[in-house]
Coordinates of C-alpha atoms in Angstrom, one line a residue:
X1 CA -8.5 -21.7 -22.1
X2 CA -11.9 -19.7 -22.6
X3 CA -12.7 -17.1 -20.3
X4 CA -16.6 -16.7 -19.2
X5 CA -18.0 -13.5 -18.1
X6 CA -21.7 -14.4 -15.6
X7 CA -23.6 -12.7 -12.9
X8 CA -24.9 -13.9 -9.5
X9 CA -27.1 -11.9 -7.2
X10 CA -25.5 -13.5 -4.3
X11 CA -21.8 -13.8 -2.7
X12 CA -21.4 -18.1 -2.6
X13 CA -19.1 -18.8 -5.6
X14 CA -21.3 -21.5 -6.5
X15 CA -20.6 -20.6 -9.9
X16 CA -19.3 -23.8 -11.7
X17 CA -23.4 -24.8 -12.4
X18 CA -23.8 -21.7 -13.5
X19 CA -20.7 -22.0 -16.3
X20 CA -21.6 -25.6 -17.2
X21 CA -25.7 -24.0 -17.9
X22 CA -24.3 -21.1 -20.2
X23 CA -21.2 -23.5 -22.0
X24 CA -23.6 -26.3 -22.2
X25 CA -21.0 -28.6 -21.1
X26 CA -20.7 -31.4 -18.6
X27 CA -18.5 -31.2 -15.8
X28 CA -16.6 -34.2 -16.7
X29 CA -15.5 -32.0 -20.3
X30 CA -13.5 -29.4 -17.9
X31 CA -10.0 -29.8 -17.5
X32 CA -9.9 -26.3 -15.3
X33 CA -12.2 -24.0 -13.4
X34 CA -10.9 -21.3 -11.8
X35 CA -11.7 -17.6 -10.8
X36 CA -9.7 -14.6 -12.6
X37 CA -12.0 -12.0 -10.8
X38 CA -14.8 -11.1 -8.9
X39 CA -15.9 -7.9 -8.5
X40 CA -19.1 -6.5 -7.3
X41 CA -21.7 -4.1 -9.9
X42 CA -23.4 -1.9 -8.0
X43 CA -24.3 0.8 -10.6
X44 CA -28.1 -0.1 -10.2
X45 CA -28.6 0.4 -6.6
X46 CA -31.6 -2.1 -6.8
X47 CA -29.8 -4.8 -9.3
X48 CA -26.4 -5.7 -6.9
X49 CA -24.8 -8.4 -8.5
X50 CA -21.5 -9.6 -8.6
X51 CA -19.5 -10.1 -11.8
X52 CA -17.1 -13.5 -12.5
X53 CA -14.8 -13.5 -15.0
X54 CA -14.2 -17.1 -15.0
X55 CA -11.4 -19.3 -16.8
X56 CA -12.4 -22.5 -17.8
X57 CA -9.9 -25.1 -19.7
X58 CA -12.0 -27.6 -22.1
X59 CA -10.8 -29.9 -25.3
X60 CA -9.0 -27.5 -27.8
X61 CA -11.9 -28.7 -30.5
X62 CA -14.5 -28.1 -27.9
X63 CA -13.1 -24.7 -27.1
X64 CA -12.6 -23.6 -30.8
X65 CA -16.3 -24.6 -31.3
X66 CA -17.3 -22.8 -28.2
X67 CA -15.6 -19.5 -29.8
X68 CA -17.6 -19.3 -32.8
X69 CA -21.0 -19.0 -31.1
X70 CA -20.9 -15.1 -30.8
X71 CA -23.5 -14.8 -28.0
X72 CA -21.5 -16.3 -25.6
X73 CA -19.0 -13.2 -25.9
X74 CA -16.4 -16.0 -25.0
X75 CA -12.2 -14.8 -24.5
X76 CA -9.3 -17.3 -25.4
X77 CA -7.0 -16.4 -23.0
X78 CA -3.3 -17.5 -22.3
X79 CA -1.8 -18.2 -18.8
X80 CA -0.1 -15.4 -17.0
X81 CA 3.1 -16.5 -16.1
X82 CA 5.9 -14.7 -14.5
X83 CA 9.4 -15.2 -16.3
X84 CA 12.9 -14.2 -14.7
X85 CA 15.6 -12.4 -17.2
X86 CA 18.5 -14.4 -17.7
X87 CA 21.6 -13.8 -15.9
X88 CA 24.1 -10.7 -17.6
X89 CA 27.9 -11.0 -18.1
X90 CA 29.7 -8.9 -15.1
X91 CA 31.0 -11.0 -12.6
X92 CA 29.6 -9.2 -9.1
X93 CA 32.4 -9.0 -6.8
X94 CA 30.4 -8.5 -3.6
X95 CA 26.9 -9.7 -3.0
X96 CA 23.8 -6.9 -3.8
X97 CA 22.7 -4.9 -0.2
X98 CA 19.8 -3.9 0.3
X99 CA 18.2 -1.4 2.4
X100 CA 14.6 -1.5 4.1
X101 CA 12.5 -4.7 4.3
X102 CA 9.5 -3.5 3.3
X103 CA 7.6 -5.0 0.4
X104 CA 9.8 -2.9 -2.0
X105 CA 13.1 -4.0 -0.6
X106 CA 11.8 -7.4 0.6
X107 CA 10.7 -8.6 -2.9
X108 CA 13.9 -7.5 -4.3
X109 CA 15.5 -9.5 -2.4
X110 CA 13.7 -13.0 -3.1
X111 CA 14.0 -12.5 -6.7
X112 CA 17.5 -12.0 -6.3
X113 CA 18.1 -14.9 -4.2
X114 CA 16.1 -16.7 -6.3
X115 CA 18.5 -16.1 -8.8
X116 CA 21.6 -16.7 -6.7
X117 CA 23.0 -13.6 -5.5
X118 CA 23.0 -13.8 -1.9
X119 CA 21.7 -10.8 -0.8
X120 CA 22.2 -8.9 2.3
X121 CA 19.0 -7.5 3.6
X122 CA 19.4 -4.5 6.2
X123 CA 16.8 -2.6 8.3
X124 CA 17.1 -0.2 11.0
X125 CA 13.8 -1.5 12.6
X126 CA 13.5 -5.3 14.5
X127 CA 12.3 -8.4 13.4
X128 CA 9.0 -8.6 13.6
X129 CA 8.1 -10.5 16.4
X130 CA 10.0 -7.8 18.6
X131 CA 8.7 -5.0 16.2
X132 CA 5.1 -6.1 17.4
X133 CA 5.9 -5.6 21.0
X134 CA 7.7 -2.4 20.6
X135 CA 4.5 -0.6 18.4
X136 CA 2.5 -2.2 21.0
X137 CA 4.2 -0.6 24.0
X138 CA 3.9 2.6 22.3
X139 CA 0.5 2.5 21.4
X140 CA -0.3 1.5 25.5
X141 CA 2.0 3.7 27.3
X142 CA 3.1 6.6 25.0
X143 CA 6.8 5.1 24.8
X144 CA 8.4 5.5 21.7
X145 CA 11.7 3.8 19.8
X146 CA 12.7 5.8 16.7
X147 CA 14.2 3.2 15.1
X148 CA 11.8 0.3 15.2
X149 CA 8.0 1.5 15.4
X150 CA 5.2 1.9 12.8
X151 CA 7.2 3.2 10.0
X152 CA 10.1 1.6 10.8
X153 CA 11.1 -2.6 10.6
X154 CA 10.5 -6.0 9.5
X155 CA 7.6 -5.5 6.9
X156 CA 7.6 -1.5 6.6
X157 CA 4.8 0.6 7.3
X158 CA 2.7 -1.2 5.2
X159 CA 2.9 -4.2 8.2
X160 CA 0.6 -1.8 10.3
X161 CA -2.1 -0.9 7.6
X162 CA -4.9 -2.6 5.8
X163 CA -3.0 -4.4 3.6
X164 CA -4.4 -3.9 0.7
X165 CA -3.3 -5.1 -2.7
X166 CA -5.4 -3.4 -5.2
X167 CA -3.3 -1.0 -7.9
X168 CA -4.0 0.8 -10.7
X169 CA -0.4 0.0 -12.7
X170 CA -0.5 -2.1 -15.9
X171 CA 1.4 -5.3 -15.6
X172 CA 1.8 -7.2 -19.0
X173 CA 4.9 -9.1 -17.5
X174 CA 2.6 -10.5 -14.4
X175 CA 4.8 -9.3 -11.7
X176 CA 2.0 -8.4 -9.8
X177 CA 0.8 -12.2 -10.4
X178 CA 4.1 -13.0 -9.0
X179 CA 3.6 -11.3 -6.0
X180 CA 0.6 -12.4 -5.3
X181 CA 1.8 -16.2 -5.6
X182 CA 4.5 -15.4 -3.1
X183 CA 2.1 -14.0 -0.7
X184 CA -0.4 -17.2 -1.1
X185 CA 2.8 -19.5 -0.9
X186 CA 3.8 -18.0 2.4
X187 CA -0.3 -17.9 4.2
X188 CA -2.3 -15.3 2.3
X189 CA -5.8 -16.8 1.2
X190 CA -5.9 -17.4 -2.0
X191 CA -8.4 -15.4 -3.2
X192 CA -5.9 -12.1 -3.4
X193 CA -6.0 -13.1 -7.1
X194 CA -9.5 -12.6 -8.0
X195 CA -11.0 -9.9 -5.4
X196 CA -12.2 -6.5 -6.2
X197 CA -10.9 -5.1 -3.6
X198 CA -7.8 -7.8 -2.1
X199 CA -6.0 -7.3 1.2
X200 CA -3.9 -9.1 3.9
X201 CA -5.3 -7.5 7.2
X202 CA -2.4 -6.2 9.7
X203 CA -2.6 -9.6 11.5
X204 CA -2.2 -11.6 8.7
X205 CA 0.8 -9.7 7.2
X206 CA 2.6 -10.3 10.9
X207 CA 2.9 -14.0 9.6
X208 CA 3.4 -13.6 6.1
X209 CA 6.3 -11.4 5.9
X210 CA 8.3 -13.4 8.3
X211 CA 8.0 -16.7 6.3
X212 CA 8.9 -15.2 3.4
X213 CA 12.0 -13.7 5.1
X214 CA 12.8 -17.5 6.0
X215 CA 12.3 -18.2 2.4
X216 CA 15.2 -15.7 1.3
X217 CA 17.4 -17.0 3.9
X218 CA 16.9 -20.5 2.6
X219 CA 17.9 -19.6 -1.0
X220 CA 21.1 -17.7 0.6
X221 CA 20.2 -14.3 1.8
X222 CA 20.7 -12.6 5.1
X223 CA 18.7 -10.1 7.2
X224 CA 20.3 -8.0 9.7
X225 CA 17.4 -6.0 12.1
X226 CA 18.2 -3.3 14.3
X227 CA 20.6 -2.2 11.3
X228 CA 20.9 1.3 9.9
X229 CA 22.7 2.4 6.7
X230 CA 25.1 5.6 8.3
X231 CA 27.3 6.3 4.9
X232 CA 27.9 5.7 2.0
X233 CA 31.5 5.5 0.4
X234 CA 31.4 6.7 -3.5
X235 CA 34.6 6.4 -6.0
X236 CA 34.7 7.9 -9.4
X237 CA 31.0 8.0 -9.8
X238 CA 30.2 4.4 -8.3
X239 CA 29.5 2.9 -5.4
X240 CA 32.2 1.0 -3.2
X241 CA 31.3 0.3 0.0
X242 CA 28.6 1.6 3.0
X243 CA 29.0 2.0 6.5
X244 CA 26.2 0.2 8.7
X245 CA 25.5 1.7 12.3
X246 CA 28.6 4.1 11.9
X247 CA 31.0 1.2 12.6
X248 CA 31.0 -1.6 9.9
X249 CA 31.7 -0.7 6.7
X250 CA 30.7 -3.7 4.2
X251 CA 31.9 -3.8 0.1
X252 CA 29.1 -3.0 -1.6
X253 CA 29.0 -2.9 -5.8
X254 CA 25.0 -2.8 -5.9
X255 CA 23.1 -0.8 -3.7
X256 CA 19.0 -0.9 -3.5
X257 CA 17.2 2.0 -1.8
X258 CA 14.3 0.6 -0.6
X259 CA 14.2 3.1 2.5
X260 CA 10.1 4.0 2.5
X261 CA 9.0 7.5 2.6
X262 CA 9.4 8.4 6.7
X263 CA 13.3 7.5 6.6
X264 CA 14.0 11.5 6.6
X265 CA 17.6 11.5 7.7
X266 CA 19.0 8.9 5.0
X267 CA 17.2 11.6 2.4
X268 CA 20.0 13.8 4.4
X269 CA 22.4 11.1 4.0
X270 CA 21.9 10.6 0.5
X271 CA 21.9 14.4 -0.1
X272 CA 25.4 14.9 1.1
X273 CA 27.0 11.9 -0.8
X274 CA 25.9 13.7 -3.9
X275 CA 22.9 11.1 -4.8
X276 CA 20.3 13.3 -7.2
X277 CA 16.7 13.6 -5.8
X278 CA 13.8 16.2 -6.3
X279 CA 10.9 17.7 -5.1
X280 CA 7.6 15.9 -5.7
X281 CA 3.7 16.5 -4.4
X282 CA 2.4 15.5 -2.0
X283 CA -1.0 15.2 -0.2
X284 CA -1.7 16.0 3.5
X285 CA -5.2 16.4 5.5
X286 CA -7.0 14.4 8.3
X287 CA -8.4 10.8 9.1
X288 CA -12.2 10.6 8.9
X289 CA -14.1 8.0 10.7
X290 CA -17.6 6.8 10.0
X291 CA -19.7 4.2 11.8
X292 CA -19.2 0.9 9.5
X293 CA -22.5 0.2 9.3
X294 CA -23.3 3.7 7.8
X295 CA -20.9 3.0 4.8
X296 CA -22.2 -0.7 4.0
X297 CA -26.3 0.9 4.2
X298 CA -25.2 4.0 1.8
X299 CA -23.1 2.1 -0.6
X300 CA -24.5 -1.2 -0.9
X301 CA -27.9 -1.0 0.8
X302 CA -26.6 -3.4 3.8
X303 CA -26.7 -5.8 1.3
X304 CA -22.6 -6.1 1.3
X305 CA -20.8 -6.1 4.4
X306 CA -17.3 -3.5 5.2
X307 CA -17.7 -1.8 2.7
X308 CA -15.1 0.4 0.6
X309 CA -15.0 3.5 -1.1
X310 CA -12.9 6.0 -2.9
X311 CA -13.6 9.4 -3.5
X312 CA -12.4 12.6 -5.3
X313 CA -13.1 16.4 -5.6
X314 CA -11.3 19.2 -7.5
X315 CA -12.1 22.2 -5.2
X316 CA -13.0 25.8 -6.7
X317 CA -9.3 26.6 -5.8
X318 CA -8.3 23.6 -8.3
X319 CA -7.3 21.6 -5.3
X320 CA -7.4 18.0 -5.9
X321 CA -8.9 16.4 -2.3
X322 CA -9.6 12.6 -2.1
X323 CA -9.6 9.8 0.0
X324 CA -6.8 7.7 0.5
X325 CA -5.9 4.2 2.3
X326 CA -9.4 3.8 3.3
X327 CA -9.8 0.8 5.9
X328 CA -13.0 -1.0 6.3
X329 CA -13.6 -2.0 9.4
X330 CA -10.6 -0.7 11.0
X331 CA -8.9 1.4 13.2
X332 CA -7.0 4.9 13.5
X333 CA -3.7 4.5 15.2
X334 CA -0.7 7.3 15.8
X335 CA 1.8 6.3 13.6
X336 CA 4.8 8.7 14.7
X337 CA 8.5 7.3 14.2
X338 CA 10.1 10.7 15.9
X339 CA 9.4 12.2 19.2
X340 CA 7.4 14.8 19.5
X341 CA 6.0 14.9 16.2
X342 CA 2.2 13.5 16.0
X343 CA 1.2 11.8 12.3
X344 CA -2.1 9.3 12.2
X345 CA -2.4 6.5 9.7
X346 CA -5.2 3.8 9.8
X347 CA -5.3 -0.1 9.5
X348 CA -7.5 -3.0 9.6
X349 CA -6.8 -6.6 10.3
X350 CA -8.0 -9.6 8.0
X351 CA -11.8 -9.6 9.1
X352 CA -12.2 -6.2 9.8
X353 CA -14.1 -6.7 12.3
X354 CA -14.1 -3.1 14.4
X355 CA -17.2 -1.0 14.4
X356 CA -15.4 2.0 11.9
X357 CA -14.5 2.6 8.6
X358 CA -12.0 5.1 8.5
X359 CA -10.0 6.8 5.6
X360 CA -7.5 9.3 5.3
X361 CA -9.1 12.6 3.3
X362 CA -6.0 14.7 1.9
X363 CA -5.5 17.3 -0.2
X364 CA -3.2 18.4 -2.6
X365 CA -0.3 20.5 -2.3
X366 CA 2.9 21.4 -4.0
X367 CA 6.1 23.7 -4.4
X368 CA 3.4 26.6 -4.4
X369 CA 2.7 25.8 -1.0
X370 CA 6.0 25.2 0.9
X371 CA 8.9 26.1 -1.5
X372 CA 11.2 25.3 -4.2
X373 CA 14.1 24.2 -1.4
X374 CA 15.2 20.4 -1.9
X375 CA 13.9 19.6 1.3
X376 CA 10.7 22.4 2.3
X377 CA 8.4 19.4 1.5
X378 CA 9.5 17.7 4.3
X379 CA 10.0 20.4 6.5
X380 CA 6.5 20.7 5.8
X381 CA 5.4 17.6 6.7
X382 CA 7.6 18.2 9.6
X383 CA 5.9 21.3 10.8
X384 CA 2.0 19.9 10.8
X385 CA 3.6 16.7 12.8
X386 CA 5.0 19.1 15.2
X387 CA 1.6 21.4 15.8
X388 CA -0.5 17.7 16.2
X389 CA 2.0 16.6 18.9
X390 CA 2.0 20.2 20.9
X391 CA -1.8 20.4 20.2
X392 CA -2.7 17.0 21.4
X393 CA 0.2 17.3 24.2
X394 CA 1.3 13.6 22.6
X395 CA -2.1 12.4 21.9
X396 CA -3.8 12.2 18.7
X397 CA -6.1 15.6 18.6
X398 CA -9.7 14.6 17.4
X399 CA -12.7 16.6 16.4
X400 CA -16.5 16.3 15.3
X401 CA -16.8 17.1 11.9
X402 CA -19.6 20.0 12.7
X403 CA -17.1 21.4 15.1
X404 CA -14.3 21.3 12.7
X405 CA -16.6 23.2 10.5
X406 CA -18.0 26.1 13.5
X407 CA -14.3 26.0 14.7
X408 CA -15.2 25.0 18.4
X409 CA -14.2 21.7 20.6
X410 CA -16.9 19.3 21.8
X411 CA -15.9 16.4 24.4
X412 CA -17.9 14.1 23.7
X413 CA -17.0 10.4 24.7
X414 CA -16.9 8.1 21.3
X415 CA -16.7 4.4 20.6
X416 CA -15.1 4.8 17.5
X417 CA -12.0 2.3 17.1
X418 CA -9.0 4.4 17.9
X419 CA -5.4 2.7 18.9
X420 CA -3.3 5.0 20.9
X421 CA -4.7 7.8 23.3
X422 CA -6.6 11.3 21.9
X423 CA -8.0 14.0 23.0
X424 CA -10.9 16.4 21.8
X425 CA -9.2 19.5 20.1
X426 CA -9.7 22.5 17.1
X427 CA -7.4 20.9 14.0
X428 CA -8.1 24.3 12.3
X429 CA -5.6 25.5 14.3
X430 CA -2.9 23.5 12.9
X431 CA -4.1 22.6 9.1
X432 CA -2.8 25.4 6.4
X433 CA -6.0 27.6 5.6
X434 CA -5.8 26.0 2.3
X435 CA -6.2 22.4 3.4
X436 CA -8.8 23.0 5.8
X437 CA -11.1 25.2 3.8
X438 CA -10.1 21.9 0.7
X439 CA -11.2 19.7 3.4
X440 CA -14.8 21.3 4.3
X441 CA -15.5 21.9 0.2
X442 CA -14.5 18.3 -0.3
X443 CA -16.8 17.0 2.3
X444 CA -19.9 18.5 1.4
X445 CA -19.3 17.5 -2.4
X446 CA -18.6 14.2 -0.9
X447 CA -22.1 13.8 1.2
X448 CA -23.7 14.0 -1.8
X449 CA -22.1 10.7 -3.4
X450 CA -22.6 8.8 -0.1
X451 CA -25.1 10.5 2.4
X452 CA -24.0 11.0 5.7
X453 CA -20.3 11.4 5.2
X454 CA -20.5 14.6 6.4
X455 CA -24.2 15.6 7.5
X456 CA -23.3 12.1 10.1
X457 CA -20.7 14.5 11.7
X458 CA -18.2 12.0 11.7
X459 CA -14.9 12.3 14.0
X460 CA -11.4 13.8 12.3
X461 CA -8.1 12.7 13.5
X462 CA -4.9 14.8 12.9
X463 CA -2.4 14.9 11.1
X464 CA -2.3 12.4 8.0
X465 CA 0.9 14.0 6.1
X466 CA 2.9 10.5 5.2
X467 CA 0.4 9.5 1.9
X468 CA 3.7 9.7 0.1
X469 CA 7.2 10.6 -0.6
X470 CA 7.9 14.7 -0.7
X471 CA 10.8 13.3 -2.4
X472 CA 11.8 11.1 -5.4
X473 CA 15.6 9.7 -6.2
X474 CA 16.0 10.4 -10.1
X475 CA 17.3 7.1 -11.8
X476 CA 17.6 6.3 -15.5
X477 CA 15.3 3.7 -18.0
X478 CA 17.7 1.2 -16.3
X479 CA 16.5 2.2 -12.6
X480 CA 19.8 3.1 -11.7
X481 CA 20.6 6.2 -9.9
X482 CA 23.5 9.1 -11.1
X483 CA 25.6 7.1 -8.2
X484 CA 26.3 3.7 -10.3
X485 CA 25.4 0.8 -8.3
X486 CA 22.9 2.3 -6.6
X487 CA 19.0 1.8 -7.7
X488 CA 16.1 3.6 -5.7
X489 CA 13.0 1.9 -5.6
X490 CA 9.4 1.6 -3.9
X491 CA 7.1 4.5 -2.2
X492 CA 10.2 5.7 -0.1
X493 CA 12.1 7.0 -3.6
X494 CA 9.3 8.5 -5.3
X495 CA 8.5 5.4 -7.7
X496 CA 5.3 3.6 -5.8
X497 CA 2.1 3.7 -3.7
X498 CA 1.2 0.7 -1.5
X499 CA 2.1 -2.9 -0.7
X500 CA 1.7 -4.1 -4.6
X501 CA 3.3 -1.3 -6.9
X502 CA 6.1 -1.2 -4.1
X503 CA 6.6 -4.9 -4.0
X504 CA 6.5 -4.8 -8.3
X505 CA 9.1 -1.8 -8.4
X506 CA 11.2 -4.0 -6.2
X507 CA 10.6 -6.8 -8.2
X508 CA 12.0 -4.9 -11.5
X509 CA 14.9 -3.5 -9.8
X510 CA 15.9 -6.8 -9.6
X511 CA 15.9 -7.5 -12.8
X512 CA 18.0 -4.9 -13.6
X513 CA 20.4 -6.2 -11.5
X514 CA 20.0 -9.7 -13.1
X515 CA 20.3 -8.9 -16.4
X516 CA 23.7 -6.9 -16.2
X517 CA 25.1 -9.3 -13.5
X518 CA 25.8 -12.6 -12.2
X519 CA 27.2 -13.7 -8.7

C-alpha cells in the first residue's frame, strides 16, 4: 500500500482523478482507495487548500515501481491494526467492576468483554435516555439531581460537549484506531478517521454510547445506572470487595476507577481507604463567545465554514493562558453537578449549527496558588463555583468583554447561544486577581492572531474551573494503584484529557487486566 500526499483548493473529495493523474494509473489497477487524512493548509491566507494523505493499494510490482520514481515522494505504508494481548495465567475469582461509564470506563469495559470477563459496569448517573431528560429539566427550570446531570451518567461529561476526538498522544499500537472503529460501528460517520479536526456532536454521542453499551451487554457485561460506589473493603494491601449505594456489597478482585474529574466525594472516599493520590495543576478562567461568522471570516477568509481554533499565551507573570474545548458552532451551558455551586462548560451538536463559537479561555494555576493540602485544589475549584452561583443568584453570570476590562455591568440583550438562564454581572469580582489580569493580557495578545477576539467585545461566561482533574491517583508502569486490584484511569484520575485519550487509557487498563488474568 502506497500512500499519496495531493492538494485541492476545494472541499468535494473528488480526489481519486486526481490520484490516478499524479500515479499514472487506471482505475481498474487499484485494489484500494481510501482517505488516511484530510486536513486543511491555511498558512497562506490567499492559497487555502486542503491536504490528502491518501492510501492507495495497487500490484506489489506496480507499487515497487511506483516507489522508485522519487518525485512522487510516495510512502509504503502497512495497515494499522489493533491487536488484543493474550489472556495471563491467574484464574479471576470474581468478575472486573468498573466504575463510571464514561469513555474511560466504558471502553474498558468492551475490551474486556470482548475478551470474556464479564464485567460489571456501575454509574451513579441514569441511562441515558433518562439522563437527557433530567439535564434537560435542569437546564429549563433550574432543578437540579446531583447524581445524574451534566457531569454525571451514561456517557460522562463528555456526552454533553462537542465531542471532539482530536489528541495529541502517540499511538503506535492503534488504540486510537480502535476507538474510532467502535464509534463508526455503533453510528459515528465515518470520516472520524481522516478529519483534521473529528467530532461526534452532543446529539450524536446520545445514540452512540447507548449502542455500544448494548454491545457490552451482548458479549456478557452488565450496567447498573443510578449506582454509586459508597466503600471500599481493603485486605492485606488488596482489594476484596466494595459496597454499592451503602447497602450491597459485591466481591470485587479488580477494581477500575474510571470516576471523571467532578466525582469529588469518591476522591474523599478513596482518601480514607488509604488509596495514594496527589496534587496536580490545573487551569481555571471564563467561557468566551464570539459570533461564528467572525471566526470563519478571520481564520479562513469565509472560505471554510465553523471554524476552529486554538490559542496560547505565556503572560509577563509566566502564566500559561489558552483556550480550551473550543466548540464551533455551539453553545454555553451551566454544567453544575452540586447545588449551589455555578461551573459553565460548552458543547455543540453534529452540525453545529448555532450562531456562536465559544471556547473556554483558562489560565494556569498551581500549588502556589491554593496550597500544598491534598485537597486545596479542589477546595479551590470549589470556592470560584460557589462565588458564580451567589453572584448569578443560580444563573450563569455574563459580561461584555470591554466591561470585564472597565470593571462595570452592561445589560445588554444578546443572541448569543446560551443553554440555561444568565444574567449580566462583574466576574472580576469572583476570578483571583491573578486569573483575571492572565485573562485581559491573554486577550489582547490573542486579538492580534485572530482580529476581533477581543476588540469584538465578545461576551464572558463564569466560571470554567472543571478543564481537568486537581487530582491524579499514582499507579505503577502496570497502571495499578498502591491498593492491588485497583487501576485508576481516564481524565477523572489524572491520566487523560477528552473523549479519545480517556477512551485509550481505558483501553490499556484493560489490557493490563488481560494479560495478568483470565475469567
Amino acid at each position: 500500500m502506497l500512500r499519496v500526499e495531493i492538494n485541492l483548493k476545494v472541499d468535494n473529495d473528488n480526489y481519486q482523478e486526481e490520484v490516478l493523474k499524479l500515479l499514472k494509473v487506471k482505475a481498474s489497477d487499484i485494489k484500494t482507495m481510501s482517505i488516511n487524512k484530510k486536513s486543511i493548509d491555511a498558512r497562506r491566507r490567499d492559497e487555502i487548500h486542503y491536504h490528502y494523505s491518501i492510501d492507495v493499494e495497487l500490484d506489489l510490482k506496480v507499487e515497487e515501481k511506483l516507489l522508485k520514481n522519487k518525485k512522487l515522494k510516495l510512502k509504503k505504508v502497512v495497515k494499522e491494526e489493533y491487536k488484543l494481548p493474550n489472556s495471563g495465567t491467574i484464574k479471576l475469582s470474581n468478575r472486573p467492576v468498573i466504575v463510571g461509564s464514561g469513555p474511560a470506563g466504558l471502553f474498558a469495559a468492551y475490551i474486556l468483554a470482548s475478551k470474556g470477563f464479564k464485567p460489571l459496569v456501575i454509574d451513579r448517573g441514569e441511562e441515558m435516555t433518562k439522563r437527557v431528560k433530567t439535564v434537560n429539566t435542569f437546564l429549563e427550570k433550574g432543578t437540579l439531581n446531583e447524581e445524574s446531570n451534566v457531569s454525571f451518567g451514561e456517557g460522562g461529561a463528555g456526552t454533553f460537549s462537542d465531542g471532539k476526538l482530536k489528541t495529541m498522544i502517540r499511538d503506535k499500537e492503534h488504540r486510537g484506531k480502535k476507538v474510532f472503529d467502535i464509534f463508526i460501528e455503533n453510528g459515528a460517520n465515518s470520516d472520524i478517521l481522516y478529519l483534521q479536526h473529528p467530532h461526534l456532536g452532543t446529539d450524536k454521542l446520545k445514540e452512540i454510547i447507548p449502542s455500544i453499551r448494548n454491545k457490552i451487554i451482548k458479549m456478557g457485561g452488565e450496567f447498573r445506572f443510578s449506582t454509586k460506589l459508597t466503600d471500599i473493603k481493603v485486605k492485606d494491601a488488596k482489594v476484596v470487595s466494595v459496597t454499592l449505594n451503602d447497602k450491597e456489597t459485591v466481591p470485587c478482585d479488580v477494581l477500575v476507577l474510571a470516576i471523571g474529574h467532578s466525582a469529588r466525594d469518591t476522591f474523599h472516599l478513596l482518601d480514607n481507604v488509604g488509596l495514594k493520590m496527589e496534587s496536580k495543576p490545573f487551569a481555571v478562567g471564563v467561557r468566551v463567545m464570539h459570533y461564528q461568522e467572525m471566526i470563519d471570516r478571520e481564520q479562513y477568509q469565509n472560505k471554510i465554514k465553523k471554524a476552529p481554533y486554538k490559542l496560547t499565551y505565556q503572560t509577563k507573570e509566566h502564566r500559561g493562558v489558552y483556550s480550551f474545548c473550543m466548540c464551533p458552532g455551539g453553545y454555553v451551558l451551566n454544567a453544575t453537578n452540586l447545588n449551589n455551586h455555578l461551573v459553565v462548560n460548552g458543547m455543540s451538536n453534529y452540525l453545529r449549527d448555532s450562531n456562536t463559537a465559544n471556547s473556554a479561555i483558562i489560565v494556569t494555576v498551581s500549588k502556589k496558588d491554593y496550597g500544598d493540602e491534598l485537597f486545596a485544589g479542589v477546595t479551590y475549584q470549589e470556592e470560584l463555583e460557589k462565588a458564580a452561583f451567589r453572584l448569578g443568584k443560580g444563573k450563569i453570570p455574563v459580561e461584555y468583554y470591554q466591561d470585564f476590562v472597565d470593571k462595570k455591568i452592561t445589560k445588554k440583550e444578546t443572541d448569543f447561544a446560551i443553554m440555561g438562564d444568565y444574567t449580566f454581572a462583574d466576574l472580576n469580582s469572583i476570578l483571583p486577581g491573578c486569573v483575571s489580569s492572565s485573562l485581559k493580557e491573554a486577550m489582547e495578545e490573542f486579538n492580534k492572531k485572530i482580529k476581533g477576539f477581543s476588540d469584538s467585545n465578545p461576551l464572558l461566561a463564569g466560571v470554567e474551573t472543571r478543564t481537568s482533574s486537581p487530582l491524579r491517583i499514582v499507579r505503577d508502569d502496570l497502571l495499578e494503584s498502591n491498593i492491588k486490584g485497583i487501576y485508576p484511569c481516564g481524565e477523572g484520575s489524572g491520566y487523560a484529557g477528552g473523549i479519545t485519550s480517556s477512551a485509550i487509557d481505558g483501553i490499556k487498563v484493560a489490557e493490563e487486566i488481560i494479560k495478568k488474568y483470565y475469567y
